[in-house]
GROMACS .gro file of C-alpha atoms in nm:
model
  354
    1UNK     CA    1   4.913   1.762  -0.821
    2UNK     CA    2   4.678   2.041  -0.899
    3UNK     CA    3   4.690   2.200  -1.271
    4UNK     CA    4   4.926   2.502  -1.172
    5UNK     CA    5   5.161   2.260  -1.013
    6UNK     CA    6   5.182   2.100  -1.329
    7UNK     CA    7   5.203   2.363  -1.577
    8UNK     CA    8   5.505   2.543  -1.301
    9UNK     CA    9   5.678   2.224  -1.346
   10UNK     CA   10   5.630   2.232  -1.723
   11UNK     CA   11   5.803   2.537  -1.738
   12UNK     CA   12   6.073   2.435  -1.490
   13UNK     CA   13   6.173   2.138  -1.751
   14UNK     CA   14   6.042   1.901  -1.468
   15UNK     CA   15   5.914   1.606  -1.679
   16UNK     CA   16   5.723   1.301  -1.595
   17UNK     CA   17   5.692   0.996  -1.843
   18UNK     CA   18   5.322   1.001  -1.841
   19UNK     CA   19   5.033   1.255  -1.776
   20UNK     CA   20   4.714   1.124  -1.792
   21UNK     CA   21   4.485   1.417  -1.778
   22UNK     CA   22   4.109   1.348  -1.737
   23UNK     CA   23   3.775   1.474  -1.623
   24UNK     CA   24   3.500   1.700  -1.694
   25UNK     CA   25   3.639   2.028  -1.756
   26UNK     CA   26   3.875   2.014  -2.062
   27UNK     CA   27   3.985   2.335  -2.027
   28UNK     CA   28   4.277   2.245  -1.809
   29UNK     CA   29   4.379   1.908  -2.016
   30UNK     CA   30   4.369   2.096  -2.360
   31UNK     CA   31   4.621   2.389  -2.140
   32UNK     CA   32   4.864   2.132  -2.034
   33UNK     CA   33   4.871   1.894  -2.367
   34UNK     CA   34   4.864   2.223  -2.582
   35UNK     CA   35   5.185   2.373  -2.356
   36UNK     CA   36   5.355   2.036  -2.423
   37UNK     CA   37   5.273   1.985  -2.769
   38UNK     CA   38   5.435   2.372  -2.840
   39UNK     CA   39   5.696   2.392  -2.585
   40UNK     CA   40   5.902   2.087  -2.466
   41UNK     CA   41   6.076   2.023  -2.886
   42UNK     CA   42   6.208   2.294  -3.074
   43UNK     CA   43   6.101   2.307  -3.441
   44UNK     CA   44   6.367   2.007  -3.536
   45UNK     CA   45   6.315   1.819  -3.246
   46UNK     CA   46   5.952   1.773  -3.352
   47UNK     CA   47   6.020   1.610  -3.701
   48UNK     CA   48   6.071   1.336  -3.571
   49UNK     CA   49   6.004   1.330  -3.197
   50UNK     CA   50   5.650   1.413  -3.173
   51UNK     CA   51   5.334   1.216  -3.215
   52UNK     CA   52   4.990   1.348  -3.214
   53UNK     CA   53   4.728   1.098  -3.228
   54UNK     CA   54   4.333   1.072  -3.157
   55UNK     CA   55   4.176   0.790  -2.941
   56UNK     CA   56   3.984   0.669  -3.240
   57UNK     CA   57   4.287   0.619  -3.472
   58UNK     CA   58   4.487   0.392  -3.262
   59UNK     CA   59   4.462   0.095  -3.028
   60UNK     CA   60   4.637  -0.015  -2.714
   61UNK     CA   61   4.896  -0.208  -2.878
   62UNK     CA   62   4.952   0.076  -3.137
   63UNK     CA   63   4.947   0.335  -2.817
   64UNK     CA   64   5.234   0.132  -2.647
   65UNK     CA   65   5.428   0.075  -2.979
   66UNK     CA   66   5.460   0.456  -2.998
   67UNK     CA   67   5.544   0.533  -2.642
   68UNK     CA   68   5.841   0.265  -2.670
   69UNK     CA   69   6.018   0.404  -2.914
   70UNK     CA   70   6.339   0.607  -2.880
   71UNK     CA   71   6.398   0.969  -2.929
   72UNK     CA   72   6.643   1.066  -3.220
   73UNK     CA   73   6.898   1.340  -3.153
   74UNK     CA   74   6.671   1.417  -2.872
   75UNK     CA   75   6.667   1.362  -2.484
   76UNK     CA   76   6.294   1.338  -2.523
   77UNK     CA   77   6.002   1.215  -2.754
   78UNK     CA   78   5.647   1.320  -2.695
   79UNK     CA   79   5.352   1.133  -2.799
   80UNK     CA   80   4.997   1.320  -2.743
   81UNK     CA   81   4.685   1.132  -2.792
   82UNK     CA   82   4.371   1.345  -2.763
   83UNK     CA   83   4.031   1.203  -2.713
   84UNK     CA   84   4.211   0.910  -2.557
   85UNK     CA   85   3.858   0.779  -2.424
   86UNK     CA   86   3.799   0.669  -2.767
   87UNK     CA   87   4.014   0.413  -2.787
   88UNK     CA   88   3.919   0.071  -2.671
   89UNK     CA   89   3.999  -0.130  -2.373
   90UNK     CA   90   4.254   0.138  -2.268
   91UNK     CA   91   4.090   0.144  -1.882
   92UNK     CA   92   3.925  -0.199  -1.755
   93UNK     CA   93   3.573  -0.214  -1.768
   94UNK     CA   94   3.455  -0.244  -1.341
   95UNK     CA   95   3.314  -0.621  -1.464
   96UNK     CA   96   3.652  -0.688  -1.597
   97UNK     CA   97   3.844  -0.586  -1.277
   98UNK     CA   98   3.587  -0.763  -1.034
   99UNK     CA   99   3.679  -1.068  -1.258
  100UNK     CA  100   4.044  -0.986  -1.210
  101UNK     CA  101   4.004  -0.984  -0.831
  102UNK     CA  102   3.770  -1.324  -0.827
  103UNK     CA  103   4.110  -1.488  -0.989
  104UNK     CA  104   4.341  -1.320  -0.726
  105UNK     CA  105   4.163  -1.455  -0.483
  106UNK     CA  106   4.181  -1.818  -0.611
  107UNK     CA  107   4.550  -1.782  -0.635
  108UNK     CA  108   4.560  -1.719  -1.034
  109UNK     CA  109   4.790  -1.525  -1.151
  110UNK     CA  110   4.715  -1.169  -1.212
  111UNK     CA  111   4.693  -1.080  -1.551
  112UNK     CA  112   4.764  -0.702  -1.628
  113UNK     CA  113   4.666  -0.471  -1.946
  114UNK     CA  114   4.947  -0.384  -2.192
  115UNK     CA  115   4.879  -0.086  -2.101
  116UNK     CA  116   4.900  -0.086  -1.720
  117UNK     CA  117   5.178  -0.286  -1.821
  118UNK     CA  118   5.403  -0.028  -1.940
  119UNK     CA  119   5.278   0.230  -1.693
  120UNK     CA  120   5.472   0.030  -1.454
  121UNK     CA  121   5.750   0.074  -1.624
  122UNK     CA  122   5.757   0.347  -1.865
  123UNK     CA  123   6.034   0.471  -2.047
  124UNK     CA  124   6.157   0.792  -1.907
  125UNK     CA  125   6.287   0.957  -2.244
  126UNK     CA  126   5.909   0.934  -2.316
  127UNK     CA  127   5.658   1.180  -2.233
  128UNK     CA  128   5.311   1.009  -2.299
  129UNK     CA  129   5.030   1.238  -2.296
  130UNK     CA  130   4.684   1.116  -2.297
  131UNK     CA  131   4.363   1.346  -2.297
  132UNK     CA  132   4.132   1.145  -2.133
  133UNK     CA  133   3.780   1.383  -2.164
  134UNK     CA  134   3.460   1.418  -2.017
  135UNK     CA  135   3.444   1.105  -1.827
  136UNK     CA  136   3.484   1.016  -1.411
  137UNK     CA  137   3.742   0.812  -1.349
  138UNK     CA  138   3.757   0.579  -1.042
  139UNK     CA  139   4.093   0.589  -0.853
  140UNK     CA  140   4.096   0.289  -0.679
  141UNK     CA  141   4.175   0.142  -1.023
  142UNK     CA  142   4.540  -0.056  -1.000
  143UNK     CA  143   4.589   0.135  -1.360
  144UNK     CA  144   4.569   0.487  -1.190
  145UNK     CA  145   4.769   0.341  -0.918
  146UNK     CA  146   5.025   0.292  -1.088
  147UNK     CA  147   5.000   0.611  -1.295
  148UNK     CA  148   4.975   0.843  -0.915
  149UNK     CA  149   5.316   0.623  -0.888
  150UNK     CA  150   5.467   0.702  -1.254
  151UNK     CA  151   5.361   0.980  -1.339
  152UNK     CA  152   5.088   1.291  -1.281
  153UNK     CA  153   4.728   1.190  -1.310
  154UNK     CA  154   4.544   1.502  -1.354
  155UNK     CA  155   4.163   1.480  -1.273
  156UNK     CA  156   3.948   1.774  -1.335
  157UNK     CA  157   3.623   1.937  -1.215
  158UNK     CA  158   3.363   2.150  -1.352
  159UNK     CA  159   3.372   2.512  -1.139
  160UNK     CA  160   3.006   2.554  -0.992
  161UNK     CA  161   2.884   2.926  -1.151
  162UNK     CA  162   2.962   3.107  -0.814
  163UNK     CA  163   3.295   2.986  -0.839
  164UNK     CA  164   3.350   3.151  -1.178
  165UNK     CA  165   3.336   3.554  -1.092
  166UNK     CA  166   3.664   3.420  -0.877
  167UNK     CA  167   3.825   3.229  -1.132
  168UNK     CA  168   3.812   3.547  -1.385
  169UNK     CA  169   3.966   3.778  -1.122
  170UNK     CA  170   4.239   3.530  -1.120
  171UNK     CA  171   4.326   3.480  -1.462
  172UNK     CA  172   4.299   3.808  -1.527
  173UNK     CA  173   4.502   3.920  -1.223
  174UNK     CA  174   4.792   3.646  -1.393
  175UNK     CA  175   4.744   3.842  -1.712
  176UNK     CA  176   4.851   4.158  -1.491
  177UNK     CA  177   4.437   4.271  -1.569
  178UNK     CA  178   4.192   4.377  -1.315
  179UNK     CA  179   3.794   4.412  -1.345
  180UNK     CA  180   3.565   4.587  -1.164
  181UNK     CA  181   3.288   4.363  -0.995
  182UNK     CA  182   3.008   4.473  -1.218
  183UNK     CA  183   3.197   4.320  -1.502
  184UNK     CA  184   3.304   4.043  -1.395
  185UNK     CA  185   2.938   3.938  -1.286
  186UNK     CA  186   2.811   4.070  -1.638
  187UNK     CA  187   3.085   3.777  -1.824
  188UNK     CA  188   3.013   3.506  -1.577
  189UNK     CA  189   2.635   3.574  -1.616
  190UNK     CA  190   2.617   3.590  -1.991
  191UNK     CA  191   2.893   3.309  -2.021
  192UNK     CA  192   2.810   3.046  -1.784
  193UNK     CA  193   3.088   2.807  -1.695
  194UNK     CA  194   3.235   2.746  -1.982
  195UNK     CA  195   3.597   2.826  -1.934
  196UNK     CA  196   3.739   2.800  -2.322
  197UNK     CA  197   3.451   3.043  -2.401
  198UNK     CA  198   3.550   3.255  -2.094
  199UNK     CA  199   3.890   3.229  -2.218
  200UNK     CA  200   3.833   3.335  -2.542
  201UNK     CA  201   3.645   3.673  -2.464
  202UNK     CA  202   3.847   3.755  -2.242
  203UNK     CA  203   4.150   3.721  -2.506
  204UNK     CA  204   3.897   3.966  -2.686
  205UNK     CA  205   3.875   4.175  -2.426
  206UNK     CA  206   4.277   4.255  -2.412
  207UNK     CA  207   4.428   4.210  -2.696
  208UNK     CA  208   4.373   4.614  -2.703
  209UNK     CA  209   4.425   4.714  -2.396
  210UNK     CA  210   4.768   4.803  -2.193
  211UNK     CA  211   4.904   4.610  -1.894
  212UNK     CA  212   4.761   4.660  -1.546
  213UNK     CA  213   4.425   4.790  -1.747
  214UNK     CA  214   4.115   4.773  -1.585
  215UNK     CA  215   3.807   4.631  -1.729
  216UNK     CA  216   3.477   4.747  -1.734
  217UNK     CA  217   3.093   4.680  -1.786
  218UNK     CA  218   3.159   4.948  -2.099
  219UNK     CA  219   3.485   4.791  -2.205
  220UNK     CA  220   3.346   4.452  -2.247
  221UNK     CA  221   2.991   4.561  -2.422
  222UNK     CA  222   3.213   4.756  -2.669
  223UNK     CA  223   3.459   4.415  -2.723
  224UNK     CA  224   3.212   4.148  -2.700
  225UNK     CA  225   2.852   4.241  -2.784
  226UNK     CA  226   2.760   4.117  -2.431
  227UNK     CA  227   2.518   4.426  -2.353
  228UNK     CA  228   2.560   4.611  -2.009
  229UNK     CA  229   2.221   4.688  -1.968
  230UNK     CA  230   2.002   4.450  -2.143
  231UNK     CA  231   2.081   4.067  -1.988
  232UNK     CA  232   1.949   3.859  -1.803
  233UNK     CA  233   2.199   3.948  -1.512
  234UNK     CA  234   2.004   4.296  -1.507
  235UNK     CA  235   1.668   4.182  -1.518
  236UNK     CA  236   1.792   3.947  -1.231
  237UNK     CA  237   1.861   4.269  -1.024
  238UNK     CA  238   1.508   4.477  -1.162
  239UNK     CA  239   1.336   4.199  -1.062
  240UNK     CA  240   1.491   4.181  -0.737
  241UNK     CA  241   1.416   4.559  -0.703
  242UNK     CA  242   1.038   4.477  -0.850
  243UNK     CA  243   1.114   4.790  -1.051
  244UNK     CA  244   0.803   4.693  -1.303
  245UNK     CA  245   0.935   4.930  -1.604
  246UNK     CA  246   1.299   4.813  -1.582
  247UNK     CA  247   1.209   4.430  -1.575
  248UNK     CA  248   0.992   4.494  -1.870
  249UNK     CA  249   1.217   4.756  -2.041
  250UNK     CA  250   1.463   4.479  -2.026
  251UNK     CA  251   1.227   4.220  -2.106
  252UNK     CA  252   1.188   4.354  -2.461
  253UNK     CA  253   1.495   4.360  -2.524
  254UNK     CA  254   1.607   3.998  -2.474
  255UNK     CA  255   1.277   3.869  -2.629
  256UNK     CA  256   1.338   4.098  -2.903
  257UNK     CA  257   1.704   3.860  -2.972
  258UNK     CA  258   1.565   3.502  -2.880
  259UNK     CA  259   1.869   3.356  -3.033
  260UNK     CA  260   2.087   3.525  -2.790
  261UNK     CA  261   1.884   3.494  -2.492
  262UNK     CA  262   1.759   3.141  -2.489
  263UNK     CA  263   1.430   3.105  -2.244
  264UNK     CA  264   1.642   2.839  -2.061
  265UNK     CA  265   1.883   3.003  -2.013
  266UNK     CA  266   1.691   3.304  -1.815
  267UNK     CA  267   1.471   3.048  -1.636
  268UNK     CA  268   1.806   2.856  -1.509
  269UNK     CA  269   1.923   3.250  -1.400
  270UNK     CA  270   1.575   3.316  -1.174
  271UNK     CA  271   1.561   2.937  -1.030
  272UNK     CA  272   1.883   3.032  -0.901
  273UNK     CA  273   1.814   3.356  -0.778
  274UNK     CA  274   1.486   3.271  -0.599
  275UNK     CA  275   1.583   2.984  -0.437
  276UNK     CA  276   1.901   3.155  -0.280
  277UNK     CA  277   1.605   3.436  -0.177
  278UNK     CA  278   1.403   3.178   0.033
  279UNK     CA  279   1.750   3.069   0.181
  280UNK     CA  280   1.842   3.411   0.280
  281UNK     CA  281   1.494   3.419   0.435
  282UNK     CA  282   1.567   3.111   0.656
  283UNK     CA  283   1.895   3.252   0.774
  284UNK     CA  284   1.935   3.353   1.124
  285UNK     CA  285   2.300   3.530   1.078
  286UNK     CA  286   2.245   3.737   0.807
  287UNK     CA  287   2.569   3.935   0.837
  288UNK     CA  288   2.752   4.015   0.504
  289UNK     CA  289   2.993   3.774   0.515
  290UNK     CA  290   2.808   3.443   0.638
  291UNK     CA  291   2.516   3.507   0.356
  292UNK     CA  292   2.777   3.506   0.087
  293UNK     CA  293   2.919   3.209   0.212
  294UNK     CA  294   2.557   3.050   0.208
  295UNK     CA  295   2.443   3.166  -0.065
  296UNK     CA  296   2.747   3.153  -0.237
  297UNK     CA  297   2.798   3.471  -0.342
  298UNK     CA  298   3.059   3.751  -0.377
  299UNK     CA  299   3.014   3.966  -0.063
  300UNK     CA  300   2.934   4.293  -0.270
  301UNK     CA  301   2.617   4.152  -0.424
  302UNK     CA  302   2.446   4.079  -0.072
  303UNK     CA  303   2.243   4.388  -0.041
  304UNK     CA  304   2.052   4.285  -0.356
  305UNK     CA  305   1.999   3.973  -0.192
  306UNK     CA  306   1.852   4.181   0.124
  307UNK     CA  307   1.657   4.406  -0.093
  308UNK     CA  308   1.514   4.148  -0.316
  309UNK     CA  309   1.407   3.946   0.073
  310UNK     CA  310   1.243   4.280   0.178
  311UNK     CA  311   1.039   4.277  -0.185
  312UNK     CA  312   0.953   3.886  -0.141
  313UNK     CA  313   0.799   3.735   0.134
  314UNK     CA  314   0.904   3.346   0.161
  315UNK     CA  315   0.592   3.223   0.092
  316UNK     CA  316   0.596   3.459  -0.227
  317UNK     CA  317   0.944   3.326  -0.330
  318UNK     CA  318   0.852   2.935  -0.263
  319UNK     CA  319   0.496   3.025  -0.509
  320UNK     CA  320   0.798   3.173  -0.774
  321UNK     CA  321   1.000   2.879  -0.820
  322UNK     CA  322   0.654   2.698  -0.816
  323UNK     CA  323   0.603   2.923  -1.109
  324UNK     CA  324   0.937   2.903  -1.296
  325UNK     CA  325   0.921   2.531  -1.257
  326UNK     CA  326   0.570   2.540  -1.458
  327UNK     CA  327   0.732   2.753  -1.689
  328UNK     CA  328   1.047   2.577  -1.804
  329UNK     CA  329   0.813   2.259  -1.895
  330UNK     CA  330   0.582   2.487  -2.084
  331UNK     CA  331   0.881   2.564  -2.299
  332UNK     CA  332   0.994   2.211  -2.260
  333UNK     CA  333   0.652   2.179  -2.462
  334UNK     CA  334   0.438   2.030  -2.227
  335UNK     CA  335   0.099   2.109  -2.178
  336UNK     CA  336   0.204   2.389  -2.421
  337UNK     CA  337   0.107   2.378  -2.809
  338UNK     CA  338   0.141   2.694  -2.955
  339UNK     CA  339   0.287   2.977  -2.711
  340UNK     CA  340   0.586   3.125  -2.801
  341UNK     CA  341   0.897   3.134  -2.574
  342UNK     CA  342   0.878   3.506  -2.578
  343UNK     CA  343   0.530   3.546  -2.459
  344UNK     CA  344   0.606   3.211  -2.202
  345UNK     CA  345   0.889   3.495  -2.063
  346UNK     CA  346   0.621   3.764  -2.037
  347UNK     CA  347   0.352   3.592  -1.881
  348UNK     CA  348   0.640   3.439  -1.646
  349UNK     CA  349   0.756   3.794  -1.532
  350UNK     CA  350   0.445   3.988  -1.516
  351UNK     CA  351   0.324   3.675  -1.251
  352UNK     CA  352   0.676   3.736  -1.032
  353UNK     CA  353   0.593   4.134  -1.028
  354UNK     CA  354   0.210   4.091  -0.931
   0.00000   0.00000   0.00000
């Protein structure tokens, strides 16, 4: 079930006795456990119905002492454990279960965990909640089995960057927003894929605004400090255009605020950007729509792609990313003493223009 399903559901009063919500991206497990946490008890339900717990506070045994309990003057009682990867033993180690299966298959009885246990059979005036963080999780488990069965397991990806220009339009779009395509490039750019920091300038972004608003590259510099014209997005696109005064113009700028424009940052940006410039070279359909779906792109940003080929030759490009390569171990420190990360960025830049 995939994280809209669940929240629609949530808000349908369509309960399951156990969500185990896990992965990289803990943007979507803090969603769901926050919506549950402020939505399924009313203010005296909560007294004594609710339980909110961290992983490192309680064990298995405590875990499954809590989620066996009753409500009280309540159909339902919640218990939310965040950071549940802290707490120990609560998913077999794979040495554990191969020593499980080595007994199975001499006819020993199989031994379960207390807490695969009770996700067999949970109680269903429970709703256990456990935000399970960071960490890969291997299905095949009997444990996650038997939650798929139960319950909703929940496992989450981190969005790749190209996906995140699309994932803005959308939330937006279900905040009744729009954005114009220069914006949203300028936030994904200067954010990254962080979606709780996406989130959260984005809640900057509108709290003034009216419905149906759209936002633009103006709107946001004035809201978030992110500037229009001085990031590394834009000296991306003067580099692309080997406009010599802009890249430098820009340049200064982001040297001039180190602590805003980290060096790795920018080097990460231009890695990118070259290496989708030899791909565009090696295409042989190099219509608009099937070099955004190579490259990975949103369709309106292919002509700087096309411009940027016609500045850069392959073999140019491919000496580039030889270049940036260098660079991001000088400022990694090696073979590098005493060179600044501003003057690393200039000498990297005036070597891609000449």
């Amino acid at each position: 079930m995939t994280f809209e399903q669940i929240l629609n559901d949530l808000k349908n009063k369509i309960y399951y006795p156990v969500y185990f919500l896990c992965g990289e991206e803990p943007y979507y497990i803090d969603e769901i456990s926050d919506y549950i946490e402020h939505h399924l008890l009313d203010d005296a339900e909560k007294e004594f119905n609710q339980t909110v717990v961290y992983g490192k506070d309680v064990d298995v045994a405590m875990l499954v002492g809590y989620a066996k309990r009753f409500p009280m003057m309540s159909n339902y009682q919640v218990v939310i454990v965040k950071e549940a990867q802290d707490i120990k033993d609560l998913i077999p180690k794979e040495k554990e279960q191969l020593e499980q299966k080595a007994k199975n298959k001499k006819g020993e009885e199989k031994s379960k965990s207390l807490f695969e246990t009770y996700i067999e059979h949970p109680l269903n005036s429970t709703i256990l909640v456990l935000c399970y963080k960071y960490k890969k999780i291997d299905k095949r488990k009997s444990v996650f089995k038997a939650i798929e069965k139960k319950g909703i397991l929940l496992n989450t990806i981190k969005l790749y960057d190209n996906k995140i220009p699309d994932w803005i339009v959308n939330y937006l779009k279900n905040k009744s927003y729009t954005i114009t395509q220069r914006g949203c490039m300028l936030l994904s750019e200067s954010l990254g894929n962080d979606l709780h920091k996406i989130v959260n300038e984005i809640t900057k972004l509108i709290i003034n605004l009216p419905p149906h608003a759209q936002i633009t590259e103006d709107i946001i510099e004035k809201n978030t400090g992110i500037s229009k014209d001085f990031n590394v997005f834009e000296l991306q696109k003067a580099l692309g255009e080997k406009n010599i005064y802009r890249s430098n113009f820009i340049l200064n700028h982001l040297t001039g605020n180190p602590k805003e424009n980290s060096i790795f940052q920018i080097i990460a940006v231009l890695f990118s950007f070259f290496s989708k410039i030899l791909l565009y070279h090696q295409l042989e359909d190099k219509s608009q729509n099937n070099v955004a779906s190579v490259l990975g792109i949103n369709p309106f940003f292919v002509n700087d792609y096309k411009t940027a080929a016609s500045k850069y030759s392959f073999e140019k490009a491919g000496r580039i990313i030889s270049l940036i390569r260098a660079y991001d171990m000088k400022a990694k420190g090696v073979d590098n003493v005493s060179t600044e990360e501003g003057e690393l960025l200039r000498e990297l830049i005036f070597k891609i223009l000449h």
